[in-house]
């Protein structure tokens, strides 16, 4: 049986993963609808994806400091 903290952690992991994938889809749609081209699409993914990278880095740093 799972405890409440385990369920919350599992939900955050799956929910956050789904959110990141959805954000990637949104960035792809923006690049496609704006006809950004290859370079423009790369810039969109780098700039908008940088926030996701920061959030993931924060989670990794917290995990390292806890262990």
mmCIF file of N, CA and C in Angstrom:
data_model
loop_
_atom_site.group_PDB
_atom_site.id
_atom_site.type_symbol
_atom_site.label_atom_id
_atom_site.label_comp_id
_atom_site.label_asym_id
_atom_site.label_seq_id
_atom_site.Cartn_x
_atom_site.Cartn_y
_atom_site.Cartn_z
ATOM 1 N N UNK A 1 0.837 -1.181 0.000
ATOM 2 C CA UNK A 1 0.000 0.000 0.000
ATOM 3 C C UNK A 1 0.881 1.244 0.000
ATOM 4 N N UNK A 2 0.507 2.205 -0.790
ATOM 5 C CA UNK A 2 1.275 3.444 -0.879
ATOM 6 C C UNK A 2 0.818 4.440 0.185
ATOM 7 N N UNK A 3 1.771 5.160 0.730
ATOM 8 C CA UNK A 3 1.435 6.210 1.687
ATOM 9 C C UNK A 3 1.144 7.499 0.924
ATOM 10 N N UNK A 4 0.595 8.466 1.619
ATOM 11 C CA UNK A 4 0.245 9.739 0.988
ATOM 12 C C UNK A 4 1.464 10.443 0.393
ATOM 13 N N UNK A 5 2.618 10.512 1.100
ATOM 14 C CA UNK A 5 3.788 11.157 0.480
ATOM 15 C C UNK A 5 4.285 10.430 -0.772
ATOM 16 N N UNK A 6 4.170 9.098 -0.793
ATOM 17 C CA UNK A 6 4.582 8.345 -1.977
ATOM 18 C C UNK A 6 3.652 8.633 -3.153
ATOM 19 N N UNK A 7 2.371 8.721 -2.889
ATOM 20 C CA UNK A 7 1.406 9.040 -3.933
ATOM 21 C C UNK A 7 1.650 10.453 -4.458
ATOM 22 N N UNK A 8 1.918 11.393 -3.547
ATOM 23 C CA UNK A 8 2.186 12.767 -3.964
ATOM 24 C C UNK A 8 3.443 12.847 -4.815
ATOM 25 N N UNK A 9 4.487 12.147 -4.427
ATOM 26 C CA UNK A 9 5.731 12.151 -5.208
ATOM 27 C C UNK A 9 5.520 11.524 -6.582
ATOM 28 N N UNK A 10 4.785 10.418 -6.617
ATOM 29 C CA UNK A 10 4.490 9.757 -7.883
ATOM 30 C C UNK A 10 3.660 10.668 -8.787
ATOM 31 N N UNK A 11 2.672 11.328 -8.211
ATOM 32 C CA UNK A 11 1.842 12.258 -8.972
ATOM 33 C C UNK A 11 2.640 13.432 -9.513
ATOM 34 N N UNK A 12 3.549 13.945 -8.697
ATOM 35 C CA UNK A 12 4.393 15.051 -9.162
ATOM 36 C C UNK A 12 5.302 14.594 -10.296
ATOM 37 N N UNK A 13 5.847 13.399 -10.182
ATOM 38 C CA UNK A 13 6.744 12.895 -11.220
ATOM 39 C C UNK A 13 6.003 12.713 -12.538
ATOM 40 N N UNK A 14 4.877 12.039 -12.493
ATOM 41 C CA UNK A 14 4.102 11.794 -13.711
ATOM 42 C C UNK A 14 3.483 13.091 -14.219
ATOM 43 N N UNK A 15 2.925 13.877 -13.316
ATOM 44 C CA UNK A 15 2.302 15.138 -13.710
ATOM 45 C C UNK A 15 3.292 16.116 -14.301
ATOM 46 N N UNK A 16 4.452 16.201 -13.695
ATOM 47 C CA UNK A 16 5.479 17.118 -14.200
ATOM 48 C C UNK A 16 6.015 16.641 -15.537
ATOM 49 N N UNK A 17 6.192 15.349 -15.684
ATOM 50 C CA UNK A 17 6.630 14.812 -16.971
ATOM 51 C C UNK A 17 5.625 15.103 -18.074
ATOM 52 N N UNK A 18 4.343 14.933 -17.762
ATOM 53 C CA UNK A 18 3.290 15.227 -18.736
ATOM 54 C C UNK A 18 3.278 16.716 -19.081
ATOM 55 N N UNK A 19 3.478 17.558 -18.089
ATOM 56 C CA UNK A 19 3.499 19.000 -18.325
ATOM 57 C C UNK A 19 4.667 19.399 -19.219
ATOM 58 N N UNK A 20 5.837 18.822 -19.000
ATOM 59 C CA UNK A 20 7.009 19.120 -19.826
ATOM 60 C C UNK A 20 6.756 18.676 -21.260
ATOM 61 N N UNK A 21 6.184 17.497 -21.445
ATOM 62 C CA UNK A 21 5.868 17.035 -22.801
ATOM 63 C C UNK A 21 4.850 17.944 -23.471
ATOM 64 N N UNK A 22 3.856 18.386 -22.727
ATOM 65 C CA UNK A 22 2.846 19.284 -23.284
ATOM 66 C C UNK A 22 3.466 20.633 -23.657
ATOM 67 N N UNK A 23 4.373 21.125 -22.834
ATOM 68 C CA UNK A 23 5.051 22.387 -23.159
ATOM 69 C C UNK A 23 5.892 22.232 -24.425
ATOM 70 N N UNK A 24 6.530 21.072 -24.596
ATOM 71 C CA UNK A 24 7.271 20.811 -25.826
ATOM 72 C C UNK A 24 6.354 20.827 -27.037
ATOM 73 N N UNK A 25 5.172 20.251 -26.895
ATOM 74 C CA UNK A 25 4.190 20.272 -27.977
ATOM 75 C C UNK A 25 3.757 21.703 -28.298
ATOM 76 N N UNK A 26 3.545 22.508 -27.264
ATOM 77 C CA UNK A 26 3.141 23.900 -27.472
ATOM 78 C C UNK A 26 4.239 24.666 -28.201
ATOM 79 N N UNK A 27 5.487 24.472 -27.804
ATOM 80 C CA UNK A 27 6.601 25.142 -28.477
ATOM 81 C C UNK A 27 6.666 24.706 -29.943
ATOM 82 N N UNK A 28 6.458 23.417 -30.198
ATOM 83 C CA UNK A 28 6.442 22.915 -31.579
ATOM 84 C C UNK A 28 5.332 23.575 -32.385
ATOM 85 N N UNK A 29 4.151 23.699 -31.786
ATOM 86 C CA UNK A 29 3.033 24.346 -32.476
ATOM 87 C C UNK A 29 3.339 25.808 -32.785
ATOM 88 N N UNK A 30 3.936 26.515 -31.838
ATOM 89 C CA UNK A 30 4.298 27.916 -32.058
ATOM 90 C C UNK A 30 5.287 28.026 -33.207
ATOM 91 N N UNK A 31 6.286 27.163 -33.233
ATOM 92 C CA UNK A 31 7.286 27.189 -34.300
ATOM 93 C C UNK A 31 6.648 26.879 -35.649
ATOM 94 N N UNK A 32 5.744 25.934 -35.673
ATOM 95 C CA UNK A 32 5.112 25.542 -36.939
ATOM 96 C C UNK A 32 4.173 26.621 -37.449
ATOM 97 N N UNK A 33 3.350 27.193 -36.565
ATOM 98 C CA UNK A 33 2.378 28.197 -36.985
ATOM 99 C C UNK A 33 3.041 29.512 -37.380
ATOM 100 N N UNK A 34 4.172 29.824 -36.775
ATOM 101 C CA UNK A 34 4.861 31.064 -37.113
ATOM 102 C C UNK A 34 5.803 30.892 -38.297
ATOM 103 N N UNK A 35 5.919 29.656 -38.810
ATOM 104 C CA UNK A 35 6.807 29.330 -39.922
ATOM 105 C C UNK A 35 8.223 29.818 -39.613
ATOM 106 N N UNK A 36 8.691 29.455 -38.442
ATOM 107 C CA UNK A 36 9.970 29.952 -37.943
ATOM 108 C C UNK A 36 11.165 29.382 -38.688
ATOM 109 N N UNK A 37 11.019 28.261 -39.334
ATOM 110 C CA UNK A 37 12.159 27.636 -39.995
ATOM 111 C C UNK A 37 12.986 26.846 -38.999
ATOM 112 N N UNK A 38 14.065 26.278 -39.498
ATOM 113 C CA UNK A 38 14.889 25.410 -38.655
ATOM 114 C C UNK A 38 15.588 26.200 -37.545
ATOM 115 N N UNK A 39 16.205 27.322 -37.907
ATOM 116 C CA UNK A 39 16.936 28.115 -36.913
ATOM 117 C C UNK A 39 15.985 28.741 -35.897
ATOM 118 N N UNK A 40 14.874 29.273 -36.376
ATOM 119 C CA UNK A 40 13.903 29.876 -35.471
ATOM 120 C C UNK A 40 13.307 28.860 -34.506
ATOM 121 N N UNK A 41 13.054 27.655 -35.006
ATOM 122 C CA UNK A 41 12.522 26.595 -34.144
ATOM 123 C C UNK A 41 13.540 26.208 -33.080
ATOM 124 N N UNK A 42 14.806 26.126 -33.476
ATOM 125 C CA UNK A 42 15.859 25.804 -32.519
ATOM 126 C C UNK A 42 15.937 26.865 -31.423
ATOM 127 N N UNK A 43 15.856 28.127 -31.817
ATOM 128 C CA UNK A 43 15.909 29.215 -30.839
ATOM 129 C C UNK A 43 14.710 29.139 -29.906
ATOM 130 N N UNK A 44 13.525 28.871 -30.448
ATOM 131 C CA UNK A 44 12.333 28.744 -29.603
ATOM 132 C C UNK A 44 12.490 27.622 -28.582
ATOM 133 N N UNK A 45 12.955 26.467 -29.040
ATOM 134 C CA UNK A 45 13.117 25.346 -28.115
ATOM 135 C C UNK A 45 14.188 25.643 -27.075
ATOM 136 N N UNK A 46 15.269 26.298 -27.466
ATOM 137 C CA UNK A 46 16.331 26.610 -26.503
ATOM 138 C C UNK A 46 15.861 27.626 -25.471
ATOM 139 N N UNK A 47 15.257 28.707 -25.933
ATOM 140 C CA UNK A 47 14.869 29.786 -25.015
ATOM 141 C C UNK A 47 13.713 29.364 -24.124
ATOM 142 N N UNK A 48 12.655 28.817 -24.720
ATOM 143 C CA UNK A 48 11.492 28.436 -23.919
ATOM 144 C C UNK A 48 11.759 27.175 -23.101
ATOM 145 N N UNK A 49 12.615 26.307 -23.599
ATOM 146 C CA UNK A 49 12.965 25.111 -22.857
ATOM 147 C C UNK A 49 13.955 25.372 -21.738
ATOM 148 N N UNK A 50 14.580 26.543 -21.744
ATOM 149 C CA UNK A 50 15.552 26.875 -20.709
ATOM 150 C C UNK A 50 14.894 26.945 -19.329
ATOM 151 N N UNK A 51 13.645 27.389 -19.274
ATOM 152 C CA UNK A 51 12.911 27.421 -18.003
ATOM 153 C C UNK A 51 12.697 26.030 -17.445
ATOM 154 N N UNK A 52 12.403 25.079 -18.315
ATOM 155 C CA UNK A 52 12.235 23.694 -17.882
ATOM 156 C C UNK A 52 13.555 23.161 -17.353
ATOM 157 N N UNK A 53 14.634 23.484 -18.042
ATOM 158 C CA UNK A 53 15.958 23.049 -17.600
ATOM 159 C C UNK A 53 16.271 23.610 -16.208
ATOM 160 N N UNK A 54 15.930 24.854 -15.960
ATOM 161 C CA UNK A 54 16.150 25.449 -14.644
ATOM 162 C C UNK A 54 15.358 24.746 -13.560
ATOM 163 N N UNK A 55 14.112 24.407 -13.868
ATOM 164 C CA UNK A 55 13.278 23.708 -12.884
ATOM 165 C C UNK A 55 13.832 22.324 -12.591
ATOM 166 N N UNK A 56 14.254 21.622 -13.633
ATOM 167 C CA UNK A 56 14.825 20.290 -13.429
ATOM 168 C C UNK A 56 16.137 20.368 -12.661
ATOM 169 N N UNK A 57 16.939 21.386 -12.948
ATOM 170 C CA UNK A 57 18.199 21.567 -12.227
ATOM 171 C C UNK A 57 17.943 21.790 -10.741
ATOM 172 N N UNK A 58 16.927 22.580 -10.439
ATOM 173 C CA UNK A 58 16.585 22.832 -9.037
ATOM 174 C C UNK A 58 16.222 21.526 -8.333
ATOM 175 N N UNK A 59 15.454 20.693 -8.993
ATOM 176 C CA UNK A 59 15.061 19.415 -8.401
ATOM 177 C C UNK A 59 16.269 18.512 -8.180
ATOM 178 N N UNK A 60 17.177 18.490 -9.133
ATOM 179 C CA UNK A 60 18.378 17.661 -9.004
ATOM 180 C C UNK A 60 19.263 18.169 -7.880
ATOM 181 N N UNK A 61 19.433 19.475 -7.781
ATOM 182 C CA UNK A 61 20.266 20.058 -6.717
ATOM 183 C C UNK A 61 19.659 19.738 -5.347
ATOM 184 N N UNK A 62 18.346 19.846 -5.219
ATOM 185 C CA UNK A 62 17.695 19.519 -3.953
ATOM 186 C C UNK A 62 17.912 18.056 -3.598
ATOM 187 N N UNK A 63 17.796 17.165 -4.570
ATOM 188 C CA UNK A 63 17.998 15.745 -4.328
ATOM 189 C C UNK A 63 19.423 15.474 -3.880
ATOM 190 N N UNK A 64 20.399 16.117 -4.532
ATOM 191 C CA UNK A 64 21.811 15.908 -4.178
ATOM 192 C C UNK A 64 22.072 16.409 -2.756
ATOM 193 N N UNK A 65 21.511 17.555 -2.391
ATOM 194 C CA UNK A 65 21.745 18.099 -1.058
ATOM 195 C C UNK A 65 21.078 17.250 0.028
ATOM 196 N N UNK A 66 19.969 16.603 -0.296
ATOM 197 C CA UNK A 66 19.296 15.749 0.681
ATOM 198 C C UNK A 66 20.034 14.430 0.908
ATOM 199 N N UNK A 67 20.751 13.959 -0.101
ATOM 200 C CA UNK A 67 21.425 12.662 0.017
ATOM 201 C C UNK A 67 22.873 12.904 0.140
#
